[in-house]
Amino acid sequence: MLDGPKREFAEGVANDQYVFWLGSGISRDRMPDLRELAKVILITLQSRVDQGDDGCRFRRALIAVVKLAGPSEQEWADVDVTVPADQWASFEPIAGRLVNNYARMLNISVDGEEADYLLWNILDAATRYSDPTVEPDAEHLCLAALAIEGVASEMPSANWDPLVERAIARLAGNQPVMRVAVAPDDTRANRRRTNLYKFHGCAQAACDLEAKFRPLLVARQNQINGWLANNRVMGNALINLIVTKPTLMLGLSAQDSNIQGLFAEAQAQMPWRWPVHPPAYIFSENALGGDQESLLQNVYHQDHTPATRPQMENEALVQAYAKPLLLSLLLFVLGRKMQALVDKGLPGLVAADRQKLEDGIVHARNALADALVPTAERVGRLLTAVGRAMGMLREGATPAAAEGIYPPVTPDPVDRMPADPQLGASGVCEFALASALIGVGLQRGLWTATAPDSAAADSGALVLTGRSGPAKIYFVANSRAYIRLGTNGLIADNDDAVIVHSLDMPAPMARSPRRPPGRTGLSTIREVSMTDLISAGTEVEDLLARFRSRIAL
């Protein structure tokens, strides 16, 4: 889909053109959903009812919550406040209908208590949504990787949970990659590669500093209705994003009135005219909901007609939920970056040869995608493998957790990569060319590829298996990385391995004396310099033949 009908959108993401608007859907497999919260409120309020007091404040609050569900006469008959709520015959349907009234439900007050009593005391939302034992899911890891790659610089989030922040910390370590803005004064901090706007508050911040951040947890209907008037600083920041960059909504229904209000205000200031390239609004859903259709009518109202509506809606809908879409976008971005690096490294390549290399990268990307499912475990393994390859390429070492396990291919979006003055001499372009040739070989059945053993430090970047058997493949950008590969004990003299040098090959390295002797026999390390190969000619068929000869597979 991203290579075909949604290619323009995918290219827009690769160029950091989209604002990633995040909703609860990206955390649905990690955090409680609204139905579960409704059940907690019903059960807890009933448990606090004083059965000897007909005017009990908890009884009144419980009845007010039930009324919001619009129960039938039979369902009302099943509601017995003297027994636990989960024993009511109507418990499930009532809880289900409260989902669409969650803000009104949380707006119900309990006499003598703070306005946010249901949220703060009954649900204990700050503790529940900042649970330190909850790990990021595939969506959060992919968002973090896209942010580190420089293509997700703006991320407004309606979510309270800190899972995006935890994913960034896991992948980037202590590197200053993300700015998080919760309170108005947070927007004054220096911008970073990615900027997360938690405009409905943050559970972790509310736990850490209750006085400042508890009032910023937005959930009640009156908070949502008055949000724009009471949050001008954050509101203006978000309106500016809507006005200046296209919108991608991930797991966000856009049902809240404050979100609809933000987009209406942005449209009044400077509307997006339809059609626009890339599309100004994209929704990651199986089908557009009523609130999303309403949003399109508002923002495109000057061009929204019965004739244009079907095309508008088809253009705005990406029929994939966040979990598979974000992983697909990450693979697309990595592939596009590799293609751009090949273009920069070989600017005079003829069109036919460039197409062969691009096809090789796409084939390798698709082979990787075929072996993946978007689970946290599999995505984590992918990102660890990519990080290992880039760490060995640049440093001759595997990344340390403190500095982050995922160094990016480049920190810039695709369209800004040519302006990096250090890119040409970094060895990354030659690495991309070698990867493209490996992809061409995969496409033609010259070898197969498997992932490295993540538990073994000396497993290389990947394993290629050809007619002569398997070999571990290492990439090194320069002589320093090459030397450190040996001194760090990542390779031994008798390893069946290939070292692909981006630049000229230095003198043979001294291997680590701490390494065990390993496998013996006829296999030896083979080394190839991409610079040497390029200097002898850039015709792809010839390049591939010489590359294949040097790596002896």
Coordinates of C-alpha atoms in Angstrom, one line a residue:
M1 CA 0.0 0.0 0.0
L2 CA 2.8 2.4 0.9
D3 CA 4.6 1.6 -2.4
G4 CA 1.4 2.0 -4.3
P5 CA -1.8 4.1 -3.6
K6 CA -0.4 5.7 -0.4
R7 CA 3.1 6.4 -1.7
E8 CA 2.7 10.2 -1.6
F9 CA 1.8 9.9 2.1
A10 CA 4.7 7.6 2.9
E11 CA 7.1 9.9 1.1
G12 CA 5.7 12.7 3.2
V13 CA 6.5 10.8 6.4
A14 CA 10.0 10.1 5.1
N15 CA 10.5 13.8 4.7
D16 CA 9.1 14.7 8.2
Q17 CA 6.1 16.5 6.7
Y18 CA 3.5 14.9 9.0
V19 CA 2.4 15.7 12.6
F20 CA 1.8 12.4 14.4
W21 CA -1.4 12.9 16.5
L22 CA -1.6 10.0 19.0
G23 CA -4.6 8.6 20.8
S24 CA -5.5 5.8 23.1
G25 CA -5.5 3.3 20.3
I26 CA -1.7 3.1 20.2
S27 CA -1.8 1.9 23.9
R28 CA -4.9 -0.4 23.8
D29 CA -2.8 -3.5 24.4
R30 CA -0.9 -2.0 27.3
M31 CA -3.3 0.3 29.2
P32 CA -6.9 -0.1 30.4
D33 CA -9.6 0.9 27.9
L34 CA -12.6 3.0 28.6
R35 CA -14.9 0.1 29.1
E36 CA -12.6 -1.3 31.8
L37 CA -12.5 2.2 33.5
A38 CA -16.3 2.4 33.5
K39 CA -16.4 -1.0 35.2
V40 CA -13.9 0.1 37.9
I41 CA -16.1 3.2 38.6
L42 CA -19.3 1.2 38.8
I43 CA -17.7 -1.4 41.1
T44 CA -15.9 1.0 43.3
L45 CA -18.7 3.5 43.8
Q46 CA -21.1 0.6 44.7
S47 CA -18.6 -0.7 47.3
R48 CA -18.5 2.7 49.0
V49 CA -22.3 3.0 49.3
D50 CA -23.5 3.2 52.9
Q51 CA -26.4 0.8 52.8
G52 CA -28.0 2.3 55.9
D53 CA -28.1 5.8 54.4
D54 CA -30.7 6.4 51.6
G55 CA -29.0 9.8 50.9
C56 CA -25.5 8.4 50.7
R57 CA -23.4 10.6 48.4
F58 CA -21.8 7.5 46.7
R59 CA -25.3 6.1 46.0
R60 CA -26.2 9.4 44.3
A61 CA -23.0 9.4 42.2
L62 CA -23.5 5.7 41.3
I63 CA -27.1 6.3 40.1
A64 CA -25.9 9.4 38.1
V65 CA -23.3 7.2 36.3
V66 CA -25.9 4.5 35.5
K67 CA -28.3 7.1 34.1
L68 CA -25.7 8.2 31.6
A69 CA -25.8 4.8 30.0
G70 CA -29.6 5.2 29.2
P71 CA -30.6 1.9 30.7
S72 CA -33.9 0.2 29.7
E73 CA -36.6 -0.5 32.2
Q74 CA -35.3 -4.1 32.5
E75 CA -31.8 -2.9 33.0
W76 CA -32.9 -0.5 35.7
A77 CA -34.6 -3.4 37.3
D78 CA -31.3 -5.3 37.3
V79 CA -29.5 -2.4 39.1
D80 CA -29.3 -3.3 42.8
V81 CA -27.0 -1.0 44.7
T82 CA -27.0 -3.4 47.6
V83 CA -25.0 -6.0 45.6
P84 CA -21.6 -5.7 43.8
A85 CA -22.1 -4.0 40.4
D86 CA -20.4 -6.8 38.5
Q87 CA -23.1 -9.1 39.7
W88 CA -25.8 -7.0 38.0
A89 CA -27.3 -8.7 34.9
S90 CA -27.0 -5.4 33.1
F91 CA -23.4 -4.7 34.2
E92 CA -21.8 -5.4 30.8
P93 CA -24.2 -3.4 28.6
I94 CA -24.2 -0.5 31.0
A95 CA -20.4 -0.4 31.1
G96 CA -20.3 -0.7 27.3
R97 CA -22.5 2.3 26.7
L98 CA -20.6 4.4 29.2
V99 CA -17.6 4.3 26.8
N100 CA -19.1 7.0 24.5
N101 CA -20.0 9.1 27.6
Y102 CA -16.7 8.7 29.4
A103 CA -16.1 12.5 29.8
R104 CA -19.6 13.1 31.2
M105 CA -19.1 10.1 33.5
L106 CA -15.9 11.5 34.9
N107 CA -17.6 14.9 35.3
I108 CA -20.0 13.5 37.9
S109 CA -19.1 14.8 41.3
V110 CA -19.2 13.3 44.7
D111 CA -20.4 15.6 47.5
G112 CA -17.6 17.0 49.6
E113 CA -14.9 15.9 47.2
E114 CA -12.7 17.5 44.6
A115 CA -14.1 17.8 41.1
D116 CA -11.7 15.1 39.8
Y117 CA -12.6 12.6 42.6
L118 CA -13.7 9.9 40.2
L119 CA -10.5 10.2 38.1
W120 CA -8.0 10.8 40.9
N121 CA -9.4 8.8 43.8
I122 CA -11.8 6.2 42.3
L123 CA -9.7 5.3 39.3
D124 CA -6.4 6.3 40.7
A125 CA -5.6 7.2 37.1
A126 CA -2.2 8.7 37.7
T127 CA -0.9 5.5 39.3
R128 CA -2.7 3.2 36.9
Y129 CA -1.4 4.9 33.8
S130 CA 2.2 5.4 35.0
D131 CA 2.6 1.8 36.2
P132 CA 6.4 1.3 36.0
T133 CA 6.0 -2.4 35.1
V134 CA 4.3 -1.7 31.8
E135 CA 6.7 -1.9 28.9
P136 CA 6.2 0.0 25.5
D137 CA 4.4 -1.9 22.8
A138 CA 5.3 -2.2 19.1
E139 CA 3.6 1.1 18.3
H140 CA 5.7 3.1 20.9
L141 CA 9.0 1.4 19.8
C142 CA 8.3 2.3 16.1
L143 CA 7.3 5.8 17.0
A144 CA 10.6 6.1 19.0
A145 CA 12.6 4.8 16.1
L146 CA 10.9 7.1 13.6
A147 CA 11.6 10.0 16.0
I148 CA 15.3 9.1 16.3
E149 CA 15.5 8.9 12.5
G150 CA 14.3 12.5 12.4
V151 CA 11.0 11.9 10.6
A152 CA 8.5 12.3 13.5
S153 CA 9.5 15.7 14.9
E154 CA 6.0 16.7 16.2
M155 CA 3.8 14.3 18.3
P156 CA 0.8 15.8 20.0
S157 CA -0.7 13.1 22.3
A158 CA -4.0 12.8 24.1
N159 CA -2.6 9.9 26.2
W160 CA -1.6 10.1 29.8
D161 CA 0.7 7.1 29.8
P162 CA 4.5 7.6 29.4
L163 CA 5.1 4.7 27.0
V164 CA 6.4 6.8 24.1
E165 CA 8.9 8.4 26.6
R166 CA 9.9 5.0 27.8
A167 CA 10.4 3.8 24.3
I168 CA 12.6 6.8 23.5
A169 CA 14.6 6.2 26.7
R170 CA 15.1 2.5 25.7
L171 CA 16.3 3.3 22.2
A172 CA 18.1 6.6 22.7
G173 CA 19.4 6.2 26.3
N174 CA 20.3 9.5 27.8
Q175 CA 20.7 11.2 24.5
P176 CA 18.8 14.5 24.3
V177 CA 16.4 13.4 21.6
M178 CA 12.9 14.3 22.9
R179 CA 11.3 17.4 24.5
V180 CA 8.1 16.7 26.4
A181 CA 5.7 19.5 26.9
V182 CA 2.9 19.1 29.5
A183 CA 2.6 22.5 31.2
P184 CA 2.6 25.8 29.2
D185 CA 6.1 26.7 30.4
D186 CA 7.4 23.4 28.9
T187 CA 7.0 24.9 25.5
R188 CA 9.8 27.4 26.2
A189 CA 12.4 24.6 26.5
N190 CA 14.7 24.1 23.5
R191 CA 13.2 22.1 20.7
R192 CA 14.7 18.7 20.1
R193 CA 14.7 16.1 17.3
T194 CA 11.2 15.1 18.4
N195 CA 8.7 17.1 20.4
L196 CA 5.9 15.4 22.4
Y197 CA 2.9 17.6 23.4
K198 CA 0.8 15.8 26.1
F199 CA -2.1 18.2 25.9
H200 CA -4.4 16.1 28.1
G201 CA -1.7 15.8 30.8
C202 CA 0.8 13.2 31.9
A203 CA 0.2 10.5 34.5
Q204 CA 3.9 10.2 35.4
A205 CA 4.2 14.0 35.9
A206 CA 1.1 14.0 38.0
C207 CA 2.5 11.3 40.3
D208 CA 5.9 13.0 40.5
L209 CA 4.6 16.6 41.1
E210 CA 0.9 16.4 42.0
A211 CA 0.4 20.1 42.8
K212 CA 1.5 21.2 39.3
F213 CA 0.3 18.4 37.1
R214 CA -2.8 16.9 38.7
P215 CA -5.0 19.8 37.4
L216 CA -3.6 19.2 33.9
L217 CA -5.1 15.7 33.6
V218 CA -7.9 16.4 31.2
A219 CA -10.8 13.9 31.3
R220 CA -14.0 15.7 32.5
Q221 CA -16.5 17.1 30.0
N222 CA -16.2 20.7 31.4
Q223 CA -12.4 20.5 31.0
I224 CA -12.7 19.3 27.4
N225 CA -15.3 22.0 26.6
G226 CA -13.3 24.8 28.1
W227 CA -9.9 23.5 27.1
L228 CA -9.0 25.8 24.3
A229 CA -10.0 28.9 26.3
N230 CA -8.1 27.8 29.4
N231 CA -5.0 26.5 27.6
R232 CA -4.0 29.2 25.1
V233 CA -0.3 28.5 25.1
M234 CA -0.6 24.8 24.3
G235 CA -3.6 25.4 22.1
N236 CA -1.7 28.0 20.0
A237 CA 1.2 25.6 19.7
L238 CA -1.0 22.8 18.4
I239 CA -3.0 25.1 16.0
N240 CA 0.3 26.2 14.5
L241 CA 1.2 22.5 13.8
I242 CA -2.2 22.0 12.2
V243 CA -1.8 25.1 10.0
T244 CA 1.8 24.4 8.9
K245 CA 2.0 20.6 8.6
P246 CA -0.2 17.8 7.4
T247 CA -2.0 15.6 10.0
L248 CA -1.6 11.9 10.6
M249 CA -4.0 10.5 13.3
L250 CA -3.0 7.2 15.0
G251 CA -5.4 5.6 17.4
L252 CA -7.3 8.9 17.8
S253 CA -11.0 9.1 17.1
A254 CA -11.1 12.9 17.3
Q255 CA -14.4 12.7 19.2
D256 CA -13.4 15.2 21.9
S257 CA -14.8 18.7 21.3
N258 CA -11.4 20.4 22.2
I259 CA -9.7 18.4 19.4
Q260 CA -12.5 19.3 16.9
G261 CA -12.1 22.9 18.1
L262 CA -8.4 23.0 17.5
F263 CA -8.9 21.9 13.9
A264 CA -11.8 24.3 13.4
E265 CA -9.7 27.2 14.7
A266 CA -6.7 26.2 12.5
Q267 CA -9.0 26.1 9.5
A268 CA -10.3 29.6 10.2
Q269 CA -6.7 30.9 10.3
M270 CA -5.4 29.2 7.2
P271 CA -7.3 26.4 5.6
W272 CA -5.8 23.5 3.6
R273 CA -7.3 23.5 0.2
W274 CA -8.1 20.2 -1.5
P275 CA -6.4 18.6 -3.3
V276 CA -3.0 19.1 -1.6
H277 CA 0.2 17.2 -1.9
P278 CA 0.9 15.2 0.2
P279 CA -2.6 14.8 1.6
A280 CA -3.3 17.2 4.5
Y281 CA -5.2 14.6 6.6
I282 CA -4.6 10.9 7.1
F283 CA -6.4 8.6 9.4
S284 CA -5.0 5.2 10.4
E285 CA -8.3 3.3 10.7
N286 CA -10.2 0.4 9.1
A287 CA -13.0 2.8 8.3
L288 CA -13.6 6.5 9.0
G289 CA -15.8 7.2 12.0
G290 CA -18.4 9.9 12.2
D291 CA -16.1 12.3 14.1
Q292 CA -13.4 11.9 11.5
E293 CA -15.8 12.5 8.6
S294 CA -17.0 15.6 10.5
L295 CA -13.5 16.8 10.9
L296 CA -12.9 16.5 7.1
Q297 CA -16.0 18.4 6.4
N298 CA -14.8 21.3 8.6
V299 CA -11.2 21.5 7.5
Y300 CA -12.0 21.1 3.8
H301 CA -15.3 22.9 3.8
Q302 CA -14.5 25.2 0.9
D303 CA -13.9 22.2 -1.4
H304 CA -16.2 19.6 0.3
T305 CA -19.0 18.7 -2.1
P306 CA -21.0 15.6 -2.9
A307 CA -18.8 15.1 -5.9
T308 CA -15.4 15.4 -4.0
R309 CA -16.4 13.7 -0.8
P310 CA -15.7 10.1 -1.8
Q311 CA -12.3 11.0 -3.2
M312 CA -11.5 13.1 -0.1
E313 CA -12.4 10.3 2.3
N314 CA -10.6 7.6 0.2
E315 CA -7.4 9.8 0.2
A316 CA -7.6 10.4 4.0
L317 CA -8.1 6.7 4.9
V318 CA -5.2 4.4 5.4
Q319 CA -6.8 1.0 6.0
A320 CA -4.3 -0.1 8.7
Y321 CA -4.3 0.3 12.4
A322 CA -1.3 1.9 14.1
K323 CA 0.6 -1.3 14.9
P324 CA 1.2 -2.6 11.4
L325 CA 1.2 0.9 9.8
L326 CA 4.0 2.3 12.0
L327 CA 6.2 -0.8 11.4
S328 CA 5.6 -0.5 7.7
L329 CA 6.4 3.2 7.8
L330 CA 9.6 2.5 9.7
L331 CA 10.7 0.0 7.0
F332 CA 9.7 2.3 4.3
V333 CA 11.7 5.2 5.8
L334 CA 14.8 3.0 6.3
G335 CA 14.6 1.8 2.7
R336 CA 14.2 5.3 1.4
K337 CA 17.2 6.5 3.4
M338 CA 19.3 3.7 2.0
Q339 CA 18.3 4.6 -1.6
A340 CA 19.1 8.3 -0.9
L341 CA 22.5 7.3 0.5
V342 CA 23.2 5.3 -2.7
D343 CA 22.3 8.3 -4.8
K344 CA 24.6 10.6 -2.8
G345 CA 27.5 8.1 -3.0
L346 CA 27.1 7.4 -6.7
P347 CA 25.6 10.7 -8.2
G348 CA 26.6 9.8 -11.8
L349 CA 24.9 6.4 -11.8
V350 CA 22.8 5.8 -14.9
A351 CA 19.1 5.4 -14.4
A352 CA 19.0 1.6 -15.2
D353 CA 21.7 0.8 -12.7
R354 CA 20.2 3.1 -10.1
Q355 CA 16.9 1.2 -10.5
K356 CA 18.6 -2.1 -10.0
L357 CA 20.1 -1.0 -6.7
E358 CA 16.8 0.6 -5.6
D359 CA 15.0 -2.7 -6.4
G360 CA 17.6 -4.6 -4.4
I361 CA 17.0 -2.4 -1.3
V362 CA 13.2 -2.8 -1.7
H363 CA 13.6 -6.6 -2.1
A364 CA 15.7 -6.8 1.0
R365 CA 13.2 -4.6 2.9
N366 CA 10.3 -6.8 1.8
A367 CA 12.1 -10.0 2.7
L368 CA 12.6 -8.5 6.2
A369 CA 8.9 -7.5 6.3
D370 CA 7.8 -11.0 5.4
A371 CA 9.6 -12.4 8.4
L372 CA 8.2 -9.8 10.8
V373 CA 5.0 -9.5 12.9
P374 CA 4.3 -6.2 14.7
T375 CA 4.8 -7.4 18.3
A376 CA 6.9 -5.6 20.9
E377 CA 9.3 -8.6 21.1
R378 CA 9.9 -8.8 17.3
V379 CA 10.1 -5.0 16.8
G380 CA 12.5 -4.9 19.7
R381 CA 14.7 -7.5 18.1
L382 CA 14.6 -5.7 14.8
L383 CA 15.7 -2.4 16.3
T384 CA 18.4 -4.1 18.3
A385 CA 19.8 -5.7 15.1
V386 CA 19.7 -2.4 13.2
G387 CA 21.4 -0.6 16.2
R388 CA 24.1 -3.3 16.3
A389 CA 24.8 -3.0 12.6
M390 CA 25.0 0.8 12.8
G391 CA 27.1 0.7 16.0
M392 CA 29.7 -1.7 14.5
L393 CA 29.7 0.4 11.3
R394 CA 30.6 3.6 13.0
E395 CA 32.3 2.6 16.2
G396 CA 33.3 -1.0 15.9
A397 CA 31.3 -1.7 19.0
T398 CA 27.8 -2.7 19.9
P399 CA 25.7 0.2 21.3
A400 CA 25.6 0.7 25.1
A401 CA 22.3 1.1 26.8
A402 CA 23.3 4.5 28.3
E403 CA 23.9 6.0 24.9
G404 CA 20.9 4.2 23.4
I405 CA 20.7 0.8 21.6
Y406 CA 19.4 2.4 18.4
P407 CA 21.7 4.8 16.6
P408 CA 19.9 6.1 13.5
V409 CA 20.9 5.5 9.9
T410 CA 20.9 9.3 9.7
P411 CA 19.2 11.8 12.1
D412 CA 17.7 13.8 9.2
P413 CA 14.6 13.2 7.1
V414 CA 15.3 12.1 3.5
D415 CA 15.0 15.5 1.8
R416 CA 17.5 17.1 4.2
M417 CA 20.1 14.3 4.0
P418 CA 21.9 15.8 0.9
A419 CA 22.7 19.0 3.0
D420 CA 24.7 17.1 5.6
P421 CA 28.3 18.1 4.9
Q422 CA 29.7 15.1 6.8
L423 CA 27.6 12.4 5.1
G424 CA 29.8 11.9 2.1
A425 CA 32.9 11.1 4.1
S426 CA 31.1 9.1 6.9
G427 CA 31.2 5.7 5.1
V428 CA 27.4 5.4 5.4
C429 CA 26.9 5.9 1.6
E430 CA 29.2 3.0 0.8
F431 CA 27.5 0.9 3.5
A432 CA 24.2 1.6 1.7
L433 CA 25.7 0.5 -1.7
A434 CA 26.9 -2.7 -0.1
S435 CA 23.5 -3.3 1.3
A436 CA 21.9 -2.7 -2.0
L437 CA 24.2 -5.2 -3.7
I438 CA 23.4 -7.8 -1.0
G439 CA 19.7 -7.1 -1.8
V440 CA 20.3 -7.6 -5.5
G441 CA 22.0 -10.9 -4.6
L442 CA 19.0 -11.9 -2.5
Q443 CA 16.6 -11.0 -5.3
R444 CA 18.6 -13.2 -7.8
G445 CA 19.0 -16.2 -5.4
L446 CA 22.7 -15.8 -5.0
W447 CA 22.5 -16.1 -1.2
T448 CA 20.0 -16.1 1.6
A449 CA 20.1 -13.8 4.7
T450 CA 19.3 -14.5 8.3
A451 CA 19.3 -12.3 11.4
P452 CA 22.4 -12.3 13.7
D453 CA 22.2 -14.1 17.1
S454 CA 21.4 -11.2 19.4
A455 CA 22.7 -13.1 22.4
A456 CA 26.2 -13.5 20.9
A457 CA 28.4 -10.4 20.8
D458 CA 30.4 -11.7 17.8
S459 CA 27.4 -12.5 15.5
G460 CA 28.0 -9.7 13.0
A461 CA 25.3 -7.5 11.4
L462 CA 23.7 -10.4 9.5
V463 CA 24.5 -13.9 8.2
L464 CA 24.6 -14.6 4.4
T465 CA 24.6 -18.2 3.2
G466 CA 25.8 -18.9 -0.4
R467 CA 27.1 -21.9 -2.2
S468 CA 30.2 -22.0 0.0
G469 CA 28.1 -21.9 3.2
P470 CA 27.2 -19.3 5.8
A471 CA 29.3 -16.3 6.7
K472 CA 28.9 -13.5 9.2
I473 CA 28.8 -10.0 7.6
Y474 CA 30.4 -7.0 9.3
F475 CA 30.3 -3.4 8.0
V476 CA 32.9 -0.8 9.1
A477 CA 32.9 2.8 8.0
N478 CA 36.5 3.6 8.8
S479 CA 39.8 2.3 10.1
R480 CA 38.9 3.2 13.7
A481 CA 35.8 1.1 13.6
Y482 CA 37.8 -1.7 11.9
I483 CA 40.5 -1.7 14.7
R484 CA 37.9 -1.6 17.5
L485 CA 36.0 -4.5 15.9
G486 CA 39.0 -6.6 16.8
T487 CA 40.0 -5.0 20.1
N488 CA 36.4 -5.3 21.3
G489 CA 36.5 -9.0 20.7
L490 CA 33.7 -8.9 18.1
I491 CA 35.6 -11.0 15.6
A492 CA 38.3 -13.6 15.7
D493 CA 41.0 -14.6 13.1
N494 CA 39.4 -17.9 12.3
D495 CA 35.9 -16.7 12.0
D496 CA 34.0 -17.5 8.8
A497 CA 33.2 -13.8 8.2
V498 CA 33.3 -11.0 5.7
I499 CA 34.3 -7.5 6.6
V500 CA 32.9 -4.9 4.2
H501 CA 34.9 -1.7 4.4
S502 CA 33.3 1.6 3.3
L503 CA 36.7 3.2 2.7
D504 CA 40.2 1.9 2.0
M505 CA 41.3 -1.2 3.9
P506 CA 43.9 -0.5 6.6
A507 CA 46.6 -2.9 7.8
P508 CA 45.3 -6.2 9.3
M509 CA 44.1 -5.7 12.8
A510 CA 45.3 -7.4 16.0
R511 CA 42.6 -9.7 17.3
S512 CA 41.5 -9.7 20.9
P513 CA 43.6 -12.2 23.0
R514 CA 40.6 -12.7 25.3
R515 CA 38.6 -14.4 22.5
P516 CA 38.5 -18.2 22.5
P517 CA 40.1 -19.8 19.5
G518 CA 36.7 -20.5 17.9
R519 CA 36.2 -22.7 14.8
T520 CA 39.3 -24.1 13.0
G521 CA 39.6 -25.2 9.4
L522 CA 40.0 -23.5 6.0
S523 CA 37.5 -20.6 6.5
T524 CA 39.2 -17.2 6.9
I525 CA 38.1 -13.7 7.1
R526 CA 37.5 -12.1 3.7
E527 CA 37.6 -8.3 3.3
V528 CA 36.4 -6.0 0.6
S529 CA 36.6 -2.2 0.2
M530 CA 33.6 -0.5 -1.4
T531 CA 35.8 2.4 -2.3
D532 CA 38.1 0.1 -4.3
L533 CA 35.2 -1.5 -6.0
I534 CA 33.7 1.8 -7.0
S535 CA 37.0 3.1 -8.3
A536 CA 37.1 0.2 -10.8
G537 CA 33.7 1.1 -12.3
T538 CA 30.1 1.6 -11.2
E539 CA 28.2 -0.5 -13.7
V540 CA 26.0 -2.6 -11.4
E541 CA 26.5 -6.0 -13.0
D542 CA 30.2 -5.5 -12.8
L543 CA 30.1 -4.2 -9.3
L544 CA 28.0 -7.2 -8.2
A545 CA 30.3 -9.7 -9.8
R546 CA 33.4 -8.2 -8.2
F547 CA 31.6 -7.9 -4.8
R548 CA 30.6 -11.5 -5.0
S549 CA 34.1 -12.6 -5.9
R550 CA 35.6 -10.8 -2.9
I551 CA 33.2 -12.1 -0.4
A552 CA 33.5 -15.6 -1.8
L553 CA 29.9 -16.8 -1.3

